[in-house]
Coordinates of C-alpha atoms in Angstrom, one line a residue:
X1 CA 27.7 40.6 -23.1
X2 CA 26.0 37.3 -22.4
X3 CA 23.9 36.0 -25.2
X4 CA 21.0 33.6 -24.5
X5 CA 19.6 31.1 -27.0
X6 CA 16.0 30.4 -26.0
X7 CA 14.5 29.0 -29.1
X8 CA 11.9 27.4 -29.2
X9 CA 10.0 29.3 -26.4
X10 CA 8.7 27.4 -23.3
X11 CA 5.8 25.2 -23.9
X12 CA 2.4 26.7 -23.0
X13 CA 0.7 25.1 -20.0
X14 CA -1.8 23.3 -22.2
X15 CA 1.0 21.5 -24.1
X16 CA 2.9 20.2 -21.0
X17 CA 2.5 16.4 -21.1
X18 CA 0.2 14.9 -18.5
X19 CA 0.2 11.3 -17.3
X20 CA -3.0 9.6 -18.5
X21 CA -5.4 8.3 -15.8
X22 CA -4.7 4.9 -14.3
X23 CA -6.8 1.8 -15.0
X24 CA -9.6 1.7 -12.5
X25 CA -9.5 -1.4 -10.4
X26 CA -13.0 -2.7 -9.7
X27 CA -14.2 -3.6 -6.2
X28 CA -14.5 -7.3 -7.1
X29 CA -10.8 -7.5 -8.1
X30 CA -9.9 -5.8 -4.8
X31 CA -11.9 -8.4 -2.9
X32 CA -10.0 -11.2 -4.7
X33 CA -6.6 -9.5 -4.0
X34 CA -7.5 -9.1 -0.3
X35 CA -7.7 -12.9 0.0
X36 CA -4.2 -13.3 -1.6
X37 CA -1.1 -13.6 0.5
X38 CA 1.7 -11.1 0.4
X39 CA 4.2 -14.0 -0.3
X40 CA 2.4 -14.9 -3.5
X41 CA 1.9 -11.3 -4.6
X42 CA 5.6 -10.4 -4.1
X43 CA 6.7 -13.5 -6.0
X44 CA 4.4 -12.9 -9.0
X45 CA 5.4 -9.2 -9.1
X46 CA 9.1 -10.2 -9.1
X47 CA 8.4 -12.5 -12.0
X48 CA 6.9 -9.5 -13.8
X49 CA 10.0 -7.5 -13.0
X50 CA 9.0 -5.5 -9.9
X51 CA 11.9 -6.2 -7.5
X52 CA 10.7 -4.4 -4.4
X53 CA 6.9 -3.7 -4.0
X54 CA 6.9 -3.9 -0.2
X55 CA 6.8 -0.7 2.0
X56 CA 9.8 -1.6 4.1
X57 CA 10.1 -0.5 7.7
X58 CA 6.4 0.2 8.5
X59 CA 4.3 -1.9 10.8
X60 CA 0.6 -1.9 11.8
X61 CA -0.5 0.0 14.9
X62 CA -3.6 -2.3 15.2
X63 CA -3.0 -6.1 15.0
X64 CA -6.6 -7.3 14.8
X65 CA -7.4 -6.0 11.3
X66 CA -8.3 -8.3 8.5
X67 CA -6.3 -8.3 5.2
X68 CA -7.4 -5.6 2.8
X69 CA -6.8 -4.2 -0.7
X70 CA -7.8 -0.7 -1.9
X71 CA -7.0 1.9 -4.5
X72 CA -4.2 4.3 -3.6
X73 CA -5.0 8.0 -3.0
X74 CA -1.7 9.8 -2.3
X75 CA -0.6 12.7 -0.2
X76 CA 2.8 14.2 -0.7
X77 CA 4.7 16.1 2.1
X78 CA 7.6 18.5 1.8
X79 CA 9.5 20.0 4.8
X80 CA 7.5 22.6 6.7
X81 CA 8.4 26.3 6.4
X82 CA 8.1 28.6 9.3
X83 CA 6.2 31.4 7.5
X84 CA 3.5 29.1 6.1
X85 CA 3.1 26.2 8.5
X86 CA 1.9 28.1 11.6
X87 CA -0.9 27.1 13.9
X88 CA -2.5 30.5 13.3
X89 CA -2.7 29.8 9.6
X90 CA -5.0 26.8 10.0
X91 CA -8.3 27.7 8.4
X92 CA -11.8 26.3 8.6
X93 CA -12.4 26.0 4.8
X94 CA -10.4 24.5 1.9
X95 CA -7.1 26.3 1.4
X96 CA -4.1 25.7 -0.8
X97 CA -1.7 25.8 2.1
X98 CA -3.7 23.3 4.2
X99 CA -4.5 20.4 1.8
X100 CA -4.6 17.7 4.4
X101 CA -8.3 18.1 5.3
X102 CA -9.0 18.5 1.5
X103 CA -7.4 15.1 0.9
X104 CA -9.4 13.4 3.6
X105 CA -12.6 14.8 2.3
X106 CA -11.8 13.7 -1.2
X107 CA -11.4 10.0 -0.3
X108 CA -13.9 7.6 -1.9
X109 CA -15.0 4.1 -0.7
X110 CA -12.3 1.6 -1.5
X111 CA -9.4 4.1 -1.2
X112 CA -6.3 3.7 0.9
X113 CA -4.5 7.0 1.8
X114 CA -0.8 6.7 1.2
X115 CA 1.3 9.5 2.8
X116 CA 4.8 10.3 1.6
X117 CA 6.3 11.7 4.8
X118 CA 9.9 11.6 3.4
X119 CA 10.6 8.8 6.0
X120 CA 10.6 11.6 8.6
X121 CA 8.9 10.5 11.8
X122 CA 9.8 13.5 13.9
X123 CA 6.2 14.9 13.6
X124 CA 2.9 13.0 13.1
X125 CA 1.6 12.6 9.6
X126 CA -2.0 12.9 11.1
X127 CA -4.0 11.6 14.0
X128 CA -7.2 10.1 15.3
X129 CA -9.6 12.8 14.2
X130 CA -8.7 12.7 10.5
X131 CA -8.3 8.9 10.4
X132 CA -11.7 8.5 12.0
X133 CA -13.2 10.8 9.3
X134 CA -11.6 8.8 6.4
X135 CA -12.9 5.6 7.9
X136 CA -16.4 7.1 7.9
X137 CA -15.9 8.0 4.3
X138 CA -15.3 4.4 3.4
X139 CA -11.6 4.3 3.1
X140 CA -9.9 1.0 3.7
X141 CA -6.7 2.0 5.4
X142 CA -4.0 4.6 5.9
X143 CA -0.2 4.2 5.4
X144 CA 2.7 6.5 6.0
X145 CA 6.5 6.2 6.1
X146 CA 6.4 8.5 9.0
X147 CA 4.6 8.6 12.4
X148 CA 1.0 9.0 13.6
X149 CA -0.2 10.6 16.8
X150 CA -2.9 9.3 19.1
X151 CA -1.4 5.8 19.0
X152 CA -3.6 4.4 21.8
X153 CA -6.8 5.4 20.0
X154 CA -5.6 4.2 16.6
X155 CA -4.6 0.8 18.0
X156 CA -8.2 0.2 19.1
X157 CA -9.7 1.1 15.7
X158 CA -11.0 -1.6 13.3
X159 CA -9.2 0.1 10.6
X160 CA -5.7 -0.6 9.1
X161 CA -3.1 1.9 10.2
X162 CA 0.5 1.4 9.2
X163 CA 3.4 3.6 10.1
X164 CA 7.0 3.7 11.5
X165 CA 6.0 4.8 15.0
X166 CA 4.0 7.2 17.2
X167 CA 4.6 10.8 18.2
X168 CA 2.3 13.5 19.3
X169 CA 4.5 16.3 17.8
X170 CA 2.2 18.2 15.5
X171 CA 2.6 17.8 11.7
X172 CA 3.2 21.5 11.3
X173 CA 6.6 21.2 13.0
X174 CA 8.1 19.3 10.1
X175 CA 5.6 18.6 7.3
X176 CA 3.8 20.6 4.7
X177 CA 1.2 18.9 2.5
X178 CA 2.3 19.9 -1.0
X179 CA 0.2 17.7 -3.3
X180 CA -2.7 15.4 -3.5
X181 CA -3.1 12.3 -5.7
X182 CA 0.2 12.6 -7.5
X183 CA 2.9 9.9 -7.9
X184 CA 4.8 9.6 -4.6
X185 CA 7.5 7.6 -3.0
X186 CA 6.5 5.9 0.3
X187 CA 9.1 3.8 2.2
X188 CA 11.2 3.5 -0.9
X189 CA 8.4 2.4 -3.2
X190 CA 6.9 4.4 -6.1
X191 CA 3.1 4.7 -5.6
X192 CA 0.9 6.0 -8.4
X193 CA -2.7 7.1 -7.7
X194 CA -5.0 4.2 -8.4
X195 CA -2.4 1.5 -7.7
X196 CA -3.6 -1.3 -5.4
X197 CA -2.4 -1.2 -1.8
X198 CA -2.5 -4.7 -0.3
X199 CA -2.1 -5.3 3.4
X200 CA -2.0 -8.4 5.5
X201 CA -0.3 -9.4 8.8
X202 CA 3.1 -9.2 7.2
X203 CA 3.4 -6.3 4.7
X204 CA 2.0 -3.5 2.7
X205 CA 2.5 -4.4 -1.0
X206 CA 1.9 -2.0 -3.9
X207 CA 0.4 -3.6 -7.1
X208 CA 0.5 -1.6 -10.4
X209 CA -3.2 -1.0 -11.3
X210 CA -2.8 -2.4 -14.8
X211 CA -1.7 -5.8 -13.4
X212 CA -4.3 -6.0 -10.6
X213 CA -6.6 -8.6 -12.2
X214 CA -3.7 -10.6 -13.6
X215 CA -2.2 -10.7 -10.1
X216 CA -5.5 -11.9 -8.7
X217 CA -5.6 -14.7 -11.2
X218 CA -2.0 -15.8 -10.7
X219 CA -2.0 -15.5 -6.9
X220 CA -5.2 -17.5 -6.4
X221 CA -3.6 -20.3 -8.3
X222 CA -0.3 -19.9 -6.4
X223 CA -1.9 -19.7 -3.0
X224 CA -3.8 -23.0 -3.7
X225 CA -0.7 -25.0 -4.7
X226 CA 1.4 -23.4 -1.9
X227 CA -1.1 -24.7 0.7
X228 CA -1.0 -28.1 -0.9
X229 CA 2.8 -28.2 -0.9
X230 CA 2.9 -27.1 2.8
X231 CA 0.8 -30.1 3.7
X232 CA 3.2 -32.4 1.9
X233 CA 6.2 -30.9 3.6
X234 CA 4.4 -31.3 7.0
X235 CA 3.8 -34.9 6.0
X236 CA 7.5 -35.4 6.0
X237 CA 8.5 -35.1 2.4
X238 CA 11.9 -33.6 1.4
X239 CA 11.9 -30.3 -0.5
X240 CA 13.4 -31.7 -3.7
X241 CA 10.8 -31.6 -6.4
X242 CA 8.1 -30.5 -4.0
X243 CA 9.2 -26.9 -3.4
X244 CA 9.5 -25.4 -5.9
X245 CA 7.2 -28.0 -7.5
X246 CA 8.3 -30.1 -10.4
X247 CA 6.1 -30.9 -13.3
X248 CA 5.3 -34.2 -11.6
X249 CA 4.3 -32.5 -8.4
X250 CA 2.1 -30.1 -10.4
X251 CA 0.3 -33.0 -12.0
X252 CA -0.1 -34.6 -8.6
X253 CA -1.6 -31.3 -7.3
X254 CA -4.2 -31.4 -10.2
X255 CA -5.1 -35.0 -9.3
X256 CA -5.4 -34.0 -5.7
X257 CA -7.8 -31.2 -6.6
X258 CA -9.8 -33.6 -8.8
X259 CA -10.1 -36.0 -5.9
X260 CA -11.7 -33.3 -3.8
X261 CA -8.7 -32.0 -2.0
X262 CA -8.4 -34.7 0.7
X263 CA -6.5 -33.9 3.9
X264 CA -2.9 -34.8 4.0
X265 CA -2.0 -35.8 7.6
X266 CA 1.1 -34.3 9.1
X267 CA 3.8 -36.6 10.4
X268 CA 6.5 -36.5 13.1
X269 CA 7.3 -33.1 14.7
X270 CA 4.5 -31.4 12.8
X271 CA 2.0 -33.6 14.6
X272 CA 3.4 -32.6 18.0
X273 CA 3.5 -28.9 17.1
X274 CA -0.2 -28.9 16.0
X275 CA -1.2 -30.5 19.2
X276 CA 0.4 -27.8 21.4

């Protein structure tokens, strides 16, 4: 006879540990981060110990969008199941088996929807209608490690849309929305609700919410000196002591700022390239 030892009993639901809410990142910090470069952000996050904050393998569908930063609202997919994810089961009111519309209608101004599509682009994560609705709700972008449908329409929108590709295969074929606003993995990066999602022409970068203001402070300083160093390199200086900057170069940067940031004229090939 099998004997089971089940002492103590399972925890009651009220005692199961729950993650405390994230730090709320204010809009003014988001505005500062939007002006920072992905290069400075990834470097400063690496210094803090975050090796890979970039959603690798996704690209923007629309190339004219300005840089942005917003708070992550997450949507988690699991594989679809044939008895649940049927077209006939789509309903016209909130329903536990059709959370995608619920998620879109929960978005707040300043949010970025991050969809964990399990890196499966065989079916669209969503399309033009839902993305238009989230734009009208004040969201700042949408990101998935899968595909979107309606690529031609999305490419014309003044709204950041990042994904791995385009397919018009319906989401129901391969995806089921299992959870909203829970920790997810997107393109190999952990994303917690409330994290900052930063996008520019190069990357989508995830910034832990508790470091958002610190990253804004650090990156504003770094972007300033990086622009100064780039001008010196274009003026013909060798990298040694300039990049990365030595203490002497840092002092020269402060003196340059104090002098009113005068232009540093490029020399040689840089002059030719700027004229073409």
